[in-house]
Amino acid sequence: MQYRTLGRTGIKVSPYALGAMMFGAVGNPDHDDSIKIVHRALDAGINFIDTADMYSHGESEEIVGKALKGRRDDVVLATKARFPVDYDPSGAAPALPNRSGASRRWLIRALDDSLRRLGTDYVDLYQIHQPDPDTDIEETLSALTDLVRAGKVRAIGTSSLPASDLVHAHWVAERRGLARLHTEQPPYSILNRGIEREVLPVAQQYGMGTLVWSPLAGGLLTGRYRRYQPNTTHRSRFGFRHLTDERRLDAVEELIPLAQDAGIPLTHLAMAFAIAHPGVTSAIIGPRTMEQLDGLLAGVEVTLTDEVLDRIDEIVPPGTDIGALDMAYDPPAIQHARLRRRPVDERAAA
């Protein structure tokens, strides 16, 4: 495994990061099996693990904590906070106030809870899971700075921040003498290349490490989702719309023969593409089973030629998103119609 520097932190990480979202009730409820997956990844040279407090209501962090007993010092450990840990998607039990967001009040509480579940006294990277429009970025950066100074956090980062928010955060940090963001975690795959326009260039300009998620496009680049073919995968039961988007499926039908011509599985094509961009530090893999992990590890030596990358550019032009992942972040101006529509009596030109 070759290691890369995480931005300008000096921390060395593997190009593949092990994502722990599938550990726990949402994916693999067998703790012992999940622990074996973590150990297999570490033995293969992966030294970067990414989890979050909300994954399976904290169960993912507990599993990772068990897996790292006796091996903590060899691992670059990242977690995230922003969403309520006790969130009930059915709405039967609404989240309590002040149990989410990027406020000082919640971030300090959330980190202490994460450290307890992880069985450690510090994390190498603490990330804000998504922008929080209700909290001023200065408030968030101030809290994160104090956590760094307290020794509980080594580096700080964000996930799914638009490029303009990244620039603003760095401006605030410089003006107020606060810790600046070291990393960003955006979605990135052959099918979702939008971050190539601004997010990756901004991250490179500010010396940020970039940890990209969903390099397999939410499962579409596994080759298990095809046009006009039924599917009964683990993901399909969640009803994700991105798995049935015809535009995305059309692109997959073009990518499959490209991978065959290159003599590699589609998953290896997708992973090699994601880590080939100079702005990408690591790409997160999220295996649910040992078989899935071993399949991805088999492609760590794959190098894509310029010819193959050119063909990918023809299928999905640089800087282009084909559809969107269901879990991708939309800013308030996109989510709420009232923010993009004037009152009716002000819409006419005369």
Coordinates of C-alpha atoms in Angstrom, one line a residue:
M1 CA 0.0 0.0 0.0
Q2 CA 1.3 3.4 -0.9
Y3 CA 0.5 6.2 1.5
R4 CA -0.4 9.8 0.8
T5 CA -0.3 12.9 3.0
L6 CA -3.7 14.0 4.3
G7 CA -3.6 17.6 3.0
R8 CA -0.9 19.5 4.9
T9 CA -1.4 17.7 8.2
G10 CA 1.6 15.5 7.8
I11 CA -0.6 12.5 8.6
K12 CA 0.0 9.6 6.2
V13 CA -3.1 7.7 5.0
S14 CA -3.8 4.9 2.6
P15 CA -5.5 5.7 -0.8
Y16 CA -8.4 3.4 0.3
A17 CA -10.1 4.3 3.5
L18 CA -12.4 1.8 5.3
G19 CA -15.8 3.2 5.8
A20 CA -17.7 1.8 8.7
M21 CA -21.3 2.8 7.8
M22 CA -22.2 -0.8 7.0
F23 CA -21.2 -2.1 10.5
G24 CA -24.2 -2.5 12.7
A25 CA -27.9 -2.8 12.3
V26 CA -28.1 -1.0 9.0
G27 CA -25.7 -3.4 7.3
N28 CA -23.9 -6.2 9.1
P29 CA -25.3 -6.7 12.6
D30 CA -22.7 -9.4 13.4
H31 CA -20.1 -7.6 15.5
D32 CA -17.5 -10.4 15.3
D33 CA -17.8 -10.6 11.6
S34 CA -17.5 -6.8 11.2
I35 CA -14.4 -6.8 13.5
K36 CA -12.8 -9.5 11.2
I37 CA -13.5 -7.2 8.2
V38 CA -11.7 -4.3 10.0
H39 CA -8.7 -6.5 10.8
R40 CA -8.5 -7.8 7.3
A41 CA -8.4 -4.3 6.0
L42 CA -5.7 -3.3 8.4
D43 CA -3.7 -6.4 7.6
A44 CA -3.9 -5.4 3.9
G45 CA -2.3 -2.0 4.7
I46 CA -5.4 0.2 5.0
N47 CA -4.7 2.5 7.9
F48 CA -7.6 5.0 7.6
I49 CA -11.0 4.3 9.1
D50 CA -14.0 6.6 8.7
T51 CA -17.2 6.3 10.8
A52 CA -19.8 8.6 12.3
D53 CA -21.9 8.8 15.5
M54 CA -25.2 8.4 13.6
Y55 CA -24.2 5.1 11.8
S56 CA -26.6 2.5 13.3
H57 CA -27.2 4.9 16.2
G58 CA -23.6 4.7 17.4
E59 CA -23.3 0.9 17.0
S60 CA -20.7 1.4 14.1
E61 CA -18.4 3.4 16.5
E62 CA -18.7 0.7 19.1
I63 CA -17.7 -2.0 16.6
V64 CA -14.8 0.0 15.4
G65 CA -13.7 0.6 19.0
K66 CA -13.7 -3.1 19.7
A67 CA -11.8 -3.8 16.5
L68 CA -9.1 -1.3 17.3
K69 CA -8.2 -2.6 20.8
G70 CA -4.5 -3.1 20.8
R71 CA -4.1 -1.5 17.3
R72 CA -5.3 2.0 17.9
D73 CA -1.9 3.7 17.5
D74 CA -1.5 2.3 14.0
V75 CA -4.8 3.7 12.7
V76 CA -5.8 7.1 11.5
L77 CA -9.3 7.3 12.9
A78 CA -12.0 9.6 11.7
T79 CA -15.5 10.2 12.8
K80 CA -18.3 12.7 12.2
A81 CA -21.0 14.6 14.0
R82 CA -24.0 16.7 12.9
F83 CA -27.1 14.5 12.9
P84 CA -29.0 13.2 15.9
V85 CA -27.7 9.8 17.0
D86 CA -31.2 8.8 18.2
Y87 CA -32.9 9.8 14.9
D88 CA -36.0 7.7 14.1
P89 CA -36.6 7.9 10.3
S90 CA -40.3 6.9 10.9
G91 CA -40.9 10.1 12.7
A92 CA -42.4 8.2 15.6
A93 CA -39.8 9.6 18.0
P94 CA -38.7 13.1 16.8
A95 CA -35.2 14.1 17.7
L96 CA -34.8 16.1 20.9
P97 CA -33.7 19.7 20.6
N98 CA -30.0 20.5 20.9
R99 CA -29.1 16.9 20.1
S100 CA -27.8 17.7 16.6
G101 CA -26.2 20.4 14.5
A102 CA -22.8 22.0 14.5
S103 CA -23.1 24.2 17.6
R104 CA -20.5 24.2 20.4
R105 CA -23.0 22.7 22.7
W106 CA -23.7 19.7 20.6
L107 CA -20.2 19.1 19.1
I108 CA -18.5 18.8 22.5
R109 CA -21.2 16.5 23.8
A110 CA -21.1 14.4 20.5
L111 CA -17.4 14.0 20.6
D112 CA -17.3 12.9 24.2
D113 CA -19.9 10.3 23.3
S114 CA -18.0 9.1 20.3
L115 CA -14.8 8.8 22.2
R116 CA -16.6 6.6 24.8
R117 CA -18.0 4.4 22.1
L118 CA -14.7 4.2 20.2
G119 CA -12.8 3.4 23.4
T120 CA -10.1 6.0 22.8
D121 CA -9.2 9.4 24.2
Y122 CA -8.7 11.1 20.8
V123 CA -9.7 11.0 17.1
D124 CA -7.3 11.8 14.3
L125 CA -10.0 13.6 12.3
Y126 CA -13.2 15.1 13.5
Q127 CA -15.7 16.1 10.7
I128 CA -18.9 18.1 10.5
H129 CA -21.2 15.7 8.6
Q130 CA -23.0 18.3 6.6
P131 CA -23.4 22.1 6.7
D132 CA -25.6 23.4 9.5
P133 CA -27.4 26.6 8.3
D134 CA -28.6 27.3 11.8
T135 CA -25.0 27.7 13.2
D136 CA -22.5 30.4 12.3
I137 CA -19.3 28.9 11.0
E138 CA -17.3 30.9 13.5
E139 CA -19.2 29.2 16.3
T140 CA -18.4 25.8 14.8
L141 CA -14.7 26.5 14.1
S142 CA -14.3 28.0 17.6
A143 CA -15.6 24.8 19.2
L144 CA -13.4 22.6 16.9
T145 CA -10.4 24.7 17.7
D146 CA -10.9 24.2 21.4
L147 CA -11.2 20.4 20.9
V148 CA -7.9 20.4 19.0
R149 CA -6.2 22.4 21.8
A150 CA -7.7 20.0 24.4
G151 CA -6.0 17.1 22.6
K152 CA -9.2 15.3 21.8
V153 CA -8.9 16.0 18.1
R154 CA -5.8 16.0 15.8
A155 CA -7.3 17.5 12.6
I156 CA -10.7 18.9 11.7
G157 CA -12.8 18.7 8.5
T158 CA -16.2 18.8 6.9
S159 CA -18.3 16.7 4.6
S160 CA -20.4 17.9 1.6
L161 CA -19.5 21.6 2.0
P162 CA -20.0 23.6 -1.2
A163 CA -16.8 25.3 -2.5
S164 CA -18.1 28.7 -1.4
D165 CA -18.6 27.5 2.1
L166 CA -15.0 26.1 2.2
V167 CA -13.6 29.5 1.1
H168 CA -15.7 31.3 3.7
A169 CA -14.6 28.9 6.5
H170 CA -11.0 29.5 5.7
W171 CA -11.5 33.3 5.6
V172 CA -13.2 33.1 9.0
A173 CA -10.4 31.0 10.5
E174 CA -7.7 33.3 9.3
R175 CA -9.6 36.4 10.5
R176 CA -10.4 35.0 13.9
G177 CA -7.2 33.1 14.5
L178 CA -9.1 29.7 14.6
A179 CA -8.0 26.3 13.4
R180 CA -8.6 26.0 9.7
L181 CA -10.3 23.0 8.0
H182 CA -7.8 20.3 7.1
T183 CA -10.1 18.0 5.1
E184 CA -13.3 17.8 3.1
Q185 CA -15.4 14.7 2.4
P186 CA -17.5 15.0 -0.7
P187 CA -19.2 12.4 -2.9
Y188 CA -17.2 11.5 -6.0
S189 CA -17.4 8.7 -8.6
I190 CA -17.4 8.3 -12.4
L191 CA -21.1 9.2 -12.3
N192 CA -20.8 12.1 -10.0
R193 CA -17.9 14.4 -11.0
G194 CA -19.4 17.7 -10.1
I195 CA -16.7 18.4 -7.4
E196 CA -14.1 18.6 -10.2
R197 CA -15.3 22.0 -11.1
E198 CA -14.8 23.9 -7.8
V199 CA -14.6 21.7 -4.6
L200 CA -11.5 19.8 -5.6
P201 CA -9.6 22.9 -6.9
V202 CA -10.5 24.9 -3.8
A203 CA -9.4 22.0 -1.6
Q204 CA -6.1 21.9 -3.4
Q205 CA -5.7 25.6 -3.2
Y206 CA -6.0 25.6 0.6
G207 CA -4.0 22.4 1.0
M208 CA -6.9 20.3 2.2
G209 CA -7.0 16.5 2.1
T210 CA -10.0 15.1 0.3
L211 CA -11.6 11.9 1.5
V212 CA -14.3 11.0 -1.1
W213 CA -17.3 8.9 -0.4
S214 CA -19.4 6.6 -2.6
P215 CA -16.7 6.0 -5.3
L216 CA -19.0 3.1 -6.5
A217 CA -21.9 5.6 -7.0
G218 CA -24.0 4.2 -4.3
G219 CA -23.7 0.7 -5.6
L220 CA -24.3 1.3 -9.3
L221 CA -20.7 0.8 -10.2
T222 CA -20.7 -2.7 -8.8
G223 CA -22.2 -4.0 -12.0
R224 CA -25.1 -5.5 -10.2
Y225 CA -27.6 -2.9 -11.4
R226 CA -28.5 -3.2 -15.0
R227 CA -31.2 -1.9 -17.4
Y228 CA -34.4 -4.0 -17.4
Q229 CA -33.1 -6.5 -14.9
P230 CA -34.6 -7.0 -11.4
N231 CA -32.4 -6.6 -8.4
T232 CA -32.6 -7.9 -4.8
T233 CA -29.4 -6.5 -3.3
H234 CA -29.1 -5.3 0.2
R235 CA -29.2 -1.7 -1.0
S236 CA -32.2 -2.1 -3.2
R237 CA -34.5 -2.7 -0.2
F238 CA -34.0 0.9 0.9
G239 CA -35.7 2.2 -2.3
F240 CA -32.9 4.5 -3.4
R241 CA -34.0 6.4 -6.5
H242 CA -30.4 6.7 -7.8
L243 CA -30.3 3.0 -8.3
T244 CA -33.1 3.2 -10.9
D245 CA -32.2 6.5 -12.6
E246 CA -32.2 5.6 -16.3
R247 CA -29.5 8.2 -17.2
R248 CA -27.2 6.6 -14.6
L249 CA -28.0 3.1 -15.8
D250 CA -27.3 4.1 -19.4
A251 CA -23.9 5.3 -18.4
V252 CA -23.2 2.0 -16.5
E253 CA -24.1 0.1 -19.7
E254 CA -21.3 2.0 -21.5
L255 CA -18.8 1.6 -18.6
I256 CA -19.2 -2.2 -18.3
P257 CA -17.7 -3.0 -21.8
L258 CA -15.0 -0.4 -21.1
A259 CA -14.0 -2.3 -18.0
Q260 CA -14.1 -5.6 -19.9
D261 CA -11.8 -4.2 -22.6
A262 CA -9.4 -3.0 -19.9
G263 CA -9.5 -6.5 -18.4
I264 CA -10.7 -5.5 -15.0
P265 CA -14.0 -5.6 -13.0
L266 CA -16.2 -2.5 -13.0
T267 CA -15.5 -2.0 -9.3
H268 CA -11.8 -1.8 -9.9
L269 CA -12.3 0.7 -12.7
A270 CA -14.4 2.8 -10.4
M271 CA -11.9 2.8 -7.5
A272 CA -8.9 3.4 -9.7
F273 CA -10.7 6.3 -11.3
A274 CA -11.5 7.9 -7.9
I275 CA -8.0 7.8 -6.5
A276 CA -6.4 8.9 -9.8
H277 CA -7.4 12.6 -9.4
P278 CA -4.6 14.6 -7.9
G279 CA -7.0 16.4 -5.6
V280 CA -8.2 13.1 -4.0
T281 CA -6.3 11.8 -1.0
S282 CA -8.4 8.7 -0.2
A283 CA -11.6 7.0 -1.4
I284 CA -13.9 5.3 1.1
I285 CA -14.9 1.7 0.6
G286 CA -17.8 0.5 2.6
P287 CA -17.9 -3.3 2.6
R288 CA -20.7 -5.1 4.4
T289 CA -19.1 -8.6 3.9
M290 CA -15.7 -10.0 3.8
E291 CA -16.3 -11.1 0.2
Q292 CA -17.0 -7.4 -0.8
L293 CA -13.8 -6.3 1.0
D294 CA -11.6 -8.9 -0.7
G295 CA -13.1 -8.1 -4.1
L296 CA -12.1 -4.4 -3.7
L297 CA -8.7 -5.2 -2.2
A298 CA -7.9 -7.3 -5.3
G299 CA -7.8 -4.1 -7.3
V300 CA -5.4 -2.0 -5.3
E301 CA -2.7 -2.4 -7.9
V302 CA -4.9 -1.3 -10.9
T303 CA -3.6 1.7 -12.8
L304 CA -5.8 3.2 -15.5
T305 CA -4.1 4.4 -18.7
D306 CA -4.7 7.8 -20.2
E307 CA -6.7 6.0 -23.0
V308 CA -9.1 4.5 -20.5
L309 CA -9.5 7.8 -18.6
D310 CA -10.2 9.5 -21.9
R311 CA -12.9 7.0 -22.6
I312 CA -14.4 7.7 -19.2
D313 CA -14.4 11.4 -20.0
E314 CA -16.3 10.7 -23.2
I315 CA -19.0 8.7 -21.3
V316 CA -19.2 11.2 -18.3
P317 CA -17.6 14.5 -19.1
P318 CA -15.4 16.1 -16.4
G319 CA -17.2 18.2 -13.9
T320 CA -20.5 16.5 -14.7
D321 CA -23.0 14.8 -12.4
I322 CA -25.4 12.2 -14.0
G323 CA -28.3 12.4 -11.6
A324 CA -27.7 12.6 -7.9
L325 CA -27.2 10.3 -5.0
D326 CA -30.3 10.2 -2.7
M327 CA -28.1 11.0 0.3
A328 CA -26.3 13.9 -1.4
Y329 CA -26.5 17.3 0.3
D330 CA -28.7 20.0 -1.1
P331 CA -28.3 23.5 0.3
P332 CA -31.4 25.2 1.7
A333 CA -31.8 27.3 -1.5
I334 CA -32.4 24.1 -3.3
Q335 CA -34.5 22.3 -0.7
H336 CA -36.9 25.1 0.0
A337 CA -39.0 26.7 -2.8
R338 CA -39.6 29.9 -0.8
L339 CA -35.8 30.7 -1.1
R340 CA -35.9 30.6 -4.9
R341 CA -39.3 32.1 -5.6
R342 CA -40.3 35.7 -5.0
P343 CA -43.8 36.4 -3.6
V344 CA -46.4 36.1 -6.3
D345 CA -47.0 39.9 -6.5
E346 CA -43.3 40.5 -7.1
R347 CA -42.8 38.0 -10.0
A348 CA -43.9 40.1 -12.9
A349 CA -41.6 42.5 -14.7
A350 CA -44.4 45.1 -14.8

